[in-house]
mmCIF file of C-alpha atoms in Angstrom:
data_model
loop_
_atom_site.group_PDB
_atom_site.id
_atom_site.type_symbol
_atom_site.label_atom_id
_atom_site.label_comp_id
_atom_site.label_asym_id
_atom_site.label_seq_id
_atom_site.Cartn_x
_atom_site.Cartn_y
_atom_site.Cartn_z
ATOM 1 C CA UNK G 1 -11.169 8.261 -2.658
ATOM 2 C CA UNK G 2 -13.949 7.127 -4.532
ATOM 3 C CA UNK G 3 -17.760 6.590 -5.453
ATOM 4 C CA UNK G 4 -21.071 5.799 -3.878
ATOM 5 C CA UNK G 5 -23.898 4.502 -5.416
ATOM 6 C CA UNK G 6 -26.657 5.647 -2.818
ATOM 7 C CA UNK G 7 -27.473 5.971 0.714
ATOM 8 C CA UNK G 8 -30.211 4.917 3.350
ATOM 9 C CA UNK G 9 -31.110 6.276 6.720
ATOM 10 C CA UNK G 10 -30.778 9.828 5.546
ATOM 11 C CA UNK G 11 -27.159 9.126 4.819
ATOM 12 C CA UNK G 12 -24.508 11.810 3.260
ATOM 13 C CA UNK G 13 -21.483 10.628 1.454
ATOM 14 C CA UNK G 14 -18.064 12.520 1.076
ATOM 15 C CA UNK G 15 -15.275 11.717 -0.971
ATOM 16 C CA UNK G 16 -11.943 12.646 0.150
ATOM 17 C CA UNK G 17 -8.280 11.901 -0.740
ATOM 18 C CA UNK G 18 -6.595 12.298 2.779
ATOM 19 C CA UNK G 19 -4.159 8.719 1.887
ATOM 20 C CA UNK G 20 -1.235 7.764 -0.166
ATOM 21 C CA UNK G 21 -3.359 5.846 -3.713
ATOM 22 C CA UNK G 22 -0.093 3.585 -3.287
ATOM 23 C CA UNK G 23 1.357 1.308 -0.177
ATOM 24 C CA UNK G 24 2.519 -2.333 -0.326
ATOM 25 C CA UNK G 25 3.872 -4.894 2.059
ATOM 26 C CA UNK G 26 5.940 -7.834 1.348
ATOM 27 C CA UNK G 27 5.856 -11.001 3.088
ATOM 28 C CA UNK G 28 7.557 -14.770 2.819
ATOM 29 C CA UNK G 29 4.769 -16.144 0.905
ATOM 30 C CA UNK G 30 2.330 -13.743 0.513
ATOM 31 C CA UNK G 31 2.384 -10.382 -1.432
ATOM 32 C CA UNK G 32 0.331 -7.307 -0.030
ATOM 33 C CA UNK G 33 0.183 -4.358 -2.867
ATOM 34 C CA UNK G 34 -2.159 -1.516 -3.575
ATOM 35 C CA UNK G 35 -2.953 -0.500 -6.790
ATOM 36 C CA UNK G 36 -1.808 2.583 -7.694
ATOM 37 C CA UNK G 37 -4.982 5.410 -7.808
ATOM 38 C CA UNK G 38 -6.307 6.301 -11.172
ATOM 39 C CA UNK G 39 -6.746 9.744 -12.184
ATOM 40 C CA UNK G 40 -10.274 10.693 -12.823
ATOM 41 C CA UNK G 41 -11.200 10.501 -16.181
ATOM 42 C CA UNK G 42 -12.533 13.767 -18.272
ATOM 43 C CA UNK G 43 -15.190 11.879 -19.711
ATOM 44 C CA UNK G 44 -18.624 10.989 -17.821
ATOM 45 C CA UNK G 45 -18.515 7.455 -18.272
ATOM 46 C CA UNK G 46 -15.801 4.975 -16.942
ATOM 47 C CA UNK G 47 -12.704 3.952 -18.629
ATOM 48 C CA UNK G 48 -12.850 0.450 -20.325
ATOM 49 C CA UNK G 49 -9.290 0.138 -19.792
ATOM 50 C CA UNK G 50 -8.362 -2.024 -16.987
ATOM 51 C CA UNK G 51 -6.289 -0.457 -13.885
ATOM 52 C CA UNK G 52 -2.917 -1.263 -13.558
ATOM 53 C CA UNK G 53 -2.109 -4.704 -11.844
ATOM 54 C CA UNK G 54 -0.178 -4.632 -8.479
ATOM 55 C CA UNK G 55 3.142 -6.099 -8.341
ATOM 56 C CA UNK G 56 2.619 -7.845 -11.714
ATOM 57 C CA UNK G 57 -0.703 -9.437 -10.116
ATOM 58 C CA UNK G 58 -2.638 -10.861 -13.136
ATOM 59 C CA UNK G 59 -5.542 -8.596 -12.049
ATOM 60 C CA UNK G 60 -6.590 -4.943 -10.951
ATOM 61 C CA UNK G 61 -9.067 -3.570 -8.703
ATOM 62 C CA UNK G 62 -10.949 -0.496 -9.409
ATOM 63 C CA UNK G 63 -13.842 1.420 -7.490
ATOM 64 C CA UNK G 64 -17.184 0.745 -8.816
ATOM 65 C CA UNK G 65 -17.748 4.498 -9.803
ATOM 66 C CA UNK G 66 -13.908 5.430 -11.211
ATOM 67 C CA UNK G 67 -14.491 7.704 -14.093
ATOM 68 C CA UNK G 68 -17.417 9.390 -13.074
ATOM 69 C CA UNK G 69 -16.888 11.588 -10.331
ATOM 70 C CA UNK G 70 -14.168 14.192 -10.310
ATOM 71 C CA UNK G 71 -11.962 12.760 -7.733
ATOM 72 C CA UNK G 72 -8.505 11.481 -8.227
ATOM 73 C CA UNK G 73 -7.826 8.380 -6.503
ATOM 74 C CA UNK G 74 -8.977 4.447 -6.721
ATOM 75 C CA UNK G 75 -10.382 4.072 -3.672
ATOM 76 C CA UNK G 76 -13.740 4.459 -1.119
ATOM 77 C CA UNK G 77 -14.484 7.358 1.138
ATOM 78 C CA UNK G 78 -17.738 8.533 3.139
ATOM 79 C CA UNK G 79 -19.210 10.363 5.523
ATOM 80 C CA UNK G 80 -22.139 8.455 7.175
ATOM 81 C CA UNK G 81 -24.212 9.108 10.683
ATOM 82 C CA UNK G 82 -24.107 6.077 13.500
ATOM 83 C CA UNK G 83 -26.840 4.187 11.873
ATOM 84 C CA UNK G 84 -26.831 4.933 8.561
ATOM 85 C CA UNK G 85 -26.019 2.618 5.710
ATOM 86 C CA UNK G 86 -24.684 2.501 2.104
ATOM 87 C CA UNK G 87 -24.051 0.586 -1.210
ATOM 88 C CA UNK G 88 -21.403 0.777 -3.295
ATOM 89 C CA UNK G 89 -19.085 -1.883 -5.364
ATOM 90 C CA UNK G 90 -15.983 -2.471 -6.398
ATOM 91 C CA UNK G 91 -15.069 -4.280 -10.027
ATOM 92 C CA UNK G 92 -12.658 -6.894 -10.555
ATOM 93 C CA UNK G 93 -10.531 -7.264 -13.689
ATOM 94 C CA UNK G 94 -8.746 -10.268 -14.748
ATOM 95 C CA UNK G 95 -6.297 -9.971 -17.272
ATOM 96 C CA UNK G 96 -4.986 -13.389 -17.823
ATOM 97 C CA UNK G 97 -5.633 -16.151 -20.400
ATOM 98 C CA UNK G 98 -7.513 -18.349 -17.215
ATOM 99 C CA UNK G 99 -10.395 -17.614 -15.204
ATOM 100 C CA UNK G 100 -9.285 -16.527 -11.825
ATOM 101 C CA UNK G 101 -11.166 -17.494 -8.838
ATOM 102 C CA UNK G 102 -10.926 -14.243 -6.146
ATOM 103 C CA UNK G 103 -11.585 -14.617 -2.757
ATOM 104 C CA UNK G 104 -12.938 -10.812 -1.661
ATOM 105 C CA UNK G 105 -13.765 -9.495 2.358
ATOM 106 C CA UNK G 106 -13.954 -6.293 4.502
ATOM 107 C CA UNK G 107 -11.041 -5.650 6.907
ATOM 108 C CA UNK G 108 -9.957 -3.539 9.306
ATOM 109 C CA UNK G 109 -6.694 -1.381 8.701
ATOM 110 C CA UNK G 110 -3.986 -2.004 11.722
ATOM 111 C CA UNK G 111 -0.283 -1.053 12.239
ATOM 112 C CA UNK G 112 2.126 -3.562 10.518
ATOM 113 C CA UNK G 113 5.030 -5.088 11.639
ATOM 114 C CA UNK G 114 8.302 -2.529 11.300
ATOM 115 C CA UNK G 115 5.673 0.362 10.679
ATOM 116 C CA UNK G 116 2.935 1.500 8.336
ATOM 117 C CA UNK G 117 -0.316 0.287 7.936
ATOM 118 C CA UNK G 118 -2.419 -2.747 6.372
ATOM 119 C CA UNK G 119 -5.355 -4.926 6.715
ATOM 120 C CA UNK G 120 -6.192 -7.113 8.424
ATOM 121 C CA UNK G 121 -5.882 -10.688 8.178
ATOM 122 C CA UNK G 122 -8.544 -13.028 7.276
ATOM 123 C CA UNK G 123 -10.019 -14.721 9.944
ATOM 124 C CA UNK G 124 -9.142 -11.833 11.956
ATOM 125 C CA UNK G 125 -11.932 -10.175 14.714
ATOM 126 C CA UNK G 126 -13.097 -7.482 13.234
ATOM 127 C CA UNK G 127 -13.640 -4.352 15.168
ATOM 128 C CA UNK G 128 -14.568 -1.220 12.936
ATOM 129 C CA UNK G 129 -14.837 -0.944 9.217
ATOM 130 C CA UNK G 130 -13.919 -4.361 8.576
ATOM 131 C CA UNK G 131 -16.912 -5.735 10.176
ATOM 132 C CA UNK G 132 -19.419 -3.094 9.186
ATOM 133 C CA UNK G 133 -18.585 -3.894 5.249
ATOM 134 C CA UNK G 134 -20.545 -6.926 3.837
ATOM 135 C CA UNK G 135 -20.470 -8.084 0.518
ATOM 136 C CA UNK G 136 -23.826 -8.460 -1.346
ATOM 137 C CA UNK G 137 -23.315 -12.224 -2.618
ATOM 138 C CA UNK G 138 -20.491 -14.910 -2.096
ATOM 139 C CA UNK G 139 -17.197 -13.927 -1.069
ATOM 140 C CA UNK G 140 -15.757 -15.986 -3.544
ATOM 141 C CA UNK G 141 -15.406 -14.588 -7.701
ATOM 142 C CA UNK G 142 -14.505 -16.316 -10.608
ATOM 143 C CA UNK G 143 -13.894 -14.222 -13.680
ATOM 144 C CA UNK G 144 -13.567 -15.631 -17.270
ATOM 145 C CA UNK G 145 -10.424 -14.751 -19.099
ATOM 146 C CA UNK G 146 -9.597 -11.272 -20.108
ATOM 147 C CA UNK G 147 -13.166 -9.902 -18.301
ATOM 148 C CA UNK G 148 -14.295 -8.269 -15.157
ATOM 149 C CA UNK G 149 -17.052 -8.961 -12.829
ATOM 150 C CA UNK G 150 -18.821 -6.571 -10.542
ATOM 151 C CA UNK G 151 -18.669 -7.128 -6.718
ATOM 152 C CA UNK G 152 -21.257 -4.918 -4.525
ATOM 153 C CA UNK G 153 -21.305 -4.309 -1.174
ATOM 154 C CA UNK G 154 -22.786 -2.361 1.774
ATOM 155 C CA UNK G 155 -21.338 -0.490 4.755
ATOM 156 C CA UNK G 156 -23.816 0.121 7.858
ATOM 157 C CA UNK G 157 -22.490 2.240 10.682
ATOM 158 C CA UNK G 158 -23.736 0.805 14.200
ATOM 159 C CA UNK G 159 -26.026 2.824 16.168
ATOM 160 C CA UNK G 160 -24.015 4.465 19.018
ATOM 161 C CA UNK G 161 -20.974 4.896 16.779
ATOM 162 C CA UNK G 162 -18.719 7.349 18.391
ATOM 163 C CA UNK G 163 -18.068 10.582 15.864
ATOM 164 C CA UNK G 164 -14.266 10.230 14.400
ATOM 165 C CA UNK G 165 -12.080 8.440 11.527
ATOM 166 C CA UNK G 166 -12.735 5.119 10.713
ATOM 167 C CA UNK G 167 -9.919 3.489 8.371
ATOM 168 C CA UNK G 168 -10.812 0.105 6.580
ATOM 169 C CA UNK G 169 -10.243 -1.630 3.234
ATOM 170 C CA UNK G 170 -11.708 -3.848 0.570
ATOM 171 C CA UNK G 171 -9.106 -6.917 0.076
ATOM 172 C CA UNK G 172 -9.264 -8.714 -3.489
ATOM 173 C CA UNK G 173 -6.965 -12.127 -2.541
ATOM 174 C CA UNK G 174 -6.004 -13.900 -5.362
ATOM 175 C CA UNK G 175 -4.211 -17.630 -4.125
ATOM 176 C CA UNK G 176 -1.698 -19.916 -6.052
ATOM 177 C CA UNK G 177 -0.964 -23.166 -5.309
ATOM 178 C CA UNK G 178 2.453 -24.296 -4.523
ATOM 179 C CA UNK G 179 4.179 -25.635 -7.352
ATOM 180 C CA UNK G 180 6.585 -29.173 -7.051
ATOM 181 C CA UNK G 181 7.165 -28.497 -3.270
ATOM 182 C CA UNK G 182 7.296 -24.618 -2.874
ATOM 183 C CA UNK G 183 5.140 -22.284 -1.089
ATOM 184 C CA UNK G 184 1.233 -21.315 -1.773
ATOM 185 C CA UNK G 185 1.470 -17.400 -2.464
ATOM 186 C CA UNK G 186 -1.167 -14.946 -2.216
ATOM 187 C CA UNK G 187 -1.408 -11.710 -3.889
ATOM 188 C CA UNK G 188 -4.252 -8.912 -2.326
ATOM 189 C CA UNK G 189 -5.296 -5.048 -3.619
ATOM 190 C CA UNK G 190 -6.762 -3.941 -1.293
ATOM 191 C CA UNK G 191 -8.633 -0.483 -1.576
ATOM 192 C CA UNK G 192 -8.571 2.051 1.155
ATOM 193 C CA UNK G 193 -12.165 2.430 2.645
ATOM 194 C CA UNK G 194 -11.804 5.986 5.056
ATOM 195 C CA UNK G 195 -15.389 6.585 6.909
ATOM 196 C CA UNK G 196 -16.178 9.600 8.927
ATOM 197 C CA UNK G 197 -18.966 9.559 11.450
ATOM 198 C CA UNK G 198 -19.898 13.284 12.101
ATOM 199 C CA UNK G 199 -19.925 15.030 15.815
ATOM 200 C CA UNK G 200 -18.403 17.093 17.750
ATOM 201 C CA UNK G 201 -16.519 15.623 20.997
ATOM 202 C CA UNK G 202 -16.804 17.680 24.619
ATOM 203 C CA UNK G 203 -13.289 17.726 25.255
ATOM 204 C CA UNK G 204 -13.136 17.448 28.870
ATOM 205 C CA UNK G 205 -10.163 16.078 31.159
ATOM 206 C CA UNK G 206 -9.932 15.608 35.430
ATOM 207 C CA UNK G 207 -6.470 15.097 36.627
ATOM 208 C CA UNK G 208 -5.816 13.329 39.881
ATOM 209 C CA UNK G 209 -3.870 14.975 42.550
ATOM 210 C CA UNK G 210 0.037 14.389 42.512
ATOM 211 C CA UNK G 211 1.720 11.482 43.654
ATOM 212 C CA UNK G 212 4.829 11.045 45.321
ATOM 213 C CA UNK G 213 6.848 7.675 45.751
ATOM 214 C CA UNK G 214 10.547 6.740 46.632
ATOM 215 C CA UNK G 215 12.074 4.741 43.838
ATOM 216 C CA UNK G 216 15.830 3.759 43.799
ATOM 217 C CA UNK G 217 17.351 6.576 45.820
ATOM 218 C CA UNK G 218 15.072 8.982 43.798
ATOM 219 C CA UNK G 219 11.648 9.748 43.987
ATOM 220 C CA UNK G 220 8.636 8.865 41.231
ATOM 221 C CA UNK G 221 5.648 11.169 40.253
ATOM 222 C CA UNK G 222 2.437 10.066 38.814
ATOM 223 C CA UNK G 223 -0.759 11.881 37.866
ATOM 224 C CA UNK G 224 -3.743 10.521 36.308
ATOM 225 C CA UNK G 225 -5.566 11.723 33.492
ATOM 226 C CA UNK G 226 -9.208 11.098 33.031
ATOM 227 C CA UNK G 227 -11.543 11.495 29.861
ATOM 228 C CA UNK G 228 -14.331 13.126 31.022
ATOM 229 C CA UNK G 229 -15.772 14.768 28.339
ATOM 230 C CA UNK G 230 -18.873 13.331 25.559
ATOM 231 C CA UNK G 231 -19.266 13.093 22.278
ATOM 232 C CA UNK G 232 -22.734 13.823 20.530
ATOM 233 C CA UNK G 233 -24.147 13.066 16.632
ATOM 234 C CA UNK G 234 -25.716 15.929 15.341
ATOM 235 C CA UNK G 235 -29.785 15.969 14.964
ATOM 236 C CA UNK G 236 -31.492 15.179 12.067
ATOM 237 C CA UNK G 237 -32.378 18.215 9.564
ATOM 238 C CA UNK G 238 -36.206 18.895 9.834
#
């Protein structure tokens, strides 16, 4: 997990490195890849050498603050009260002879299809992270030939935020058109963004009383279970 650059609202930020750096997904027409973490770097300053593309992608993806903390890892992690809010950015390398046109967006991270996790689609309702991330400027990049351009965003927690784990990503989509009949193809890096709100949680629980019912020659026995407990932020320091 990696970098912030500051915090409002009397904001904290964390980094931790609770995630694989690496996990792809392969679809028919459309290739989903992390790039692999990047060791932090010894020296205080970041490394000019681009990351390492995923799946051959003609670009790479790195946290806007890689080098200069002390944390291994690629990608974004905080710790931020319900209604608190902070900056950060990520930076885009393109390392082909063209300039590359990237389309970039928050998303929320959901089961996939035959297991693990990934983000969201585009054009998908966001419902966490993936709608409390928004870019600074356009959502569309173009980057010259072999350079990199800077893309910043923000992340504002919604007042009344429950405490817990929030799991969202930054997606970099790069598109190619189809060539003499084939299929477009999209290739995304998309960085892990992990948020904790703070609290503690009242864990409380009522159970109903037990019911019987005949089913089938046999008999059936439910009992429900109720959440009854609250969650709380904690003060502000004074």
């Amino acid at each position: 997990m990696n970098s912030c650059l500051r915090a409002q609202g009397g904001a904290t930020a964390t980094h931790r490195a609770r995630f694989p750096a690496l996990w792809s997904l392969l679809l028919t027409g459309l290739v989903l890849a992390l790039a692999p973490g990047a060791q932090a770097a010894p020296a205080p300053a970041p490394s000019p050498t681009p990351p390492e593309s995923a799946a051959g992608a003609p670009f790479g993806v790195q946290a806007g603050l890689y080098g200069l903390t002390t944390l291994t890892g690629g990608h974004f992690g905080y710790a931020l009260k319900a209604g608190a809010r902070i900056e950060d950015s990520a930076v885009i390398y393109n390392e082909s002879d063209e300039a590359r046109t990237f389309h970039v967006y928050g998303a929320d991270v959901t089961n996939a299809a035959g297991g693990g996790l990934a983000p969201a689609q585009e054009g998908q309702k966001m419902a966490a992270v993936g709608a409390w991330l928004k870019l600074d400027s356009e959502a569309t990049v173009t980057v010259r030939p072999k350079s990199r351009a800077t893309v910043r965003f923000s992340l504002a927690v919604p007042d009344g935020t429950p405490p817990g784990s929030y799991l969202g990503s930054l997606v970099t989509a790069l598109r190619t058109p189809a060539v003499s009949g084939g299929v477009n193809t999209e290739t995304r890096i998309a960085r892990l963004v992990e948020l904790t709100v703070p609290g503690t949680a009242d864990l409380q629980v009522s159970l109903t009383e037990l019911e019987h019912r005949p089913v089938g020659g046999g008999e059936e026995s439910t009992v429900t279970v109720r959440n009854t407990g609250k969650s709380s932020t904690p003060s502000p320091a004074r």
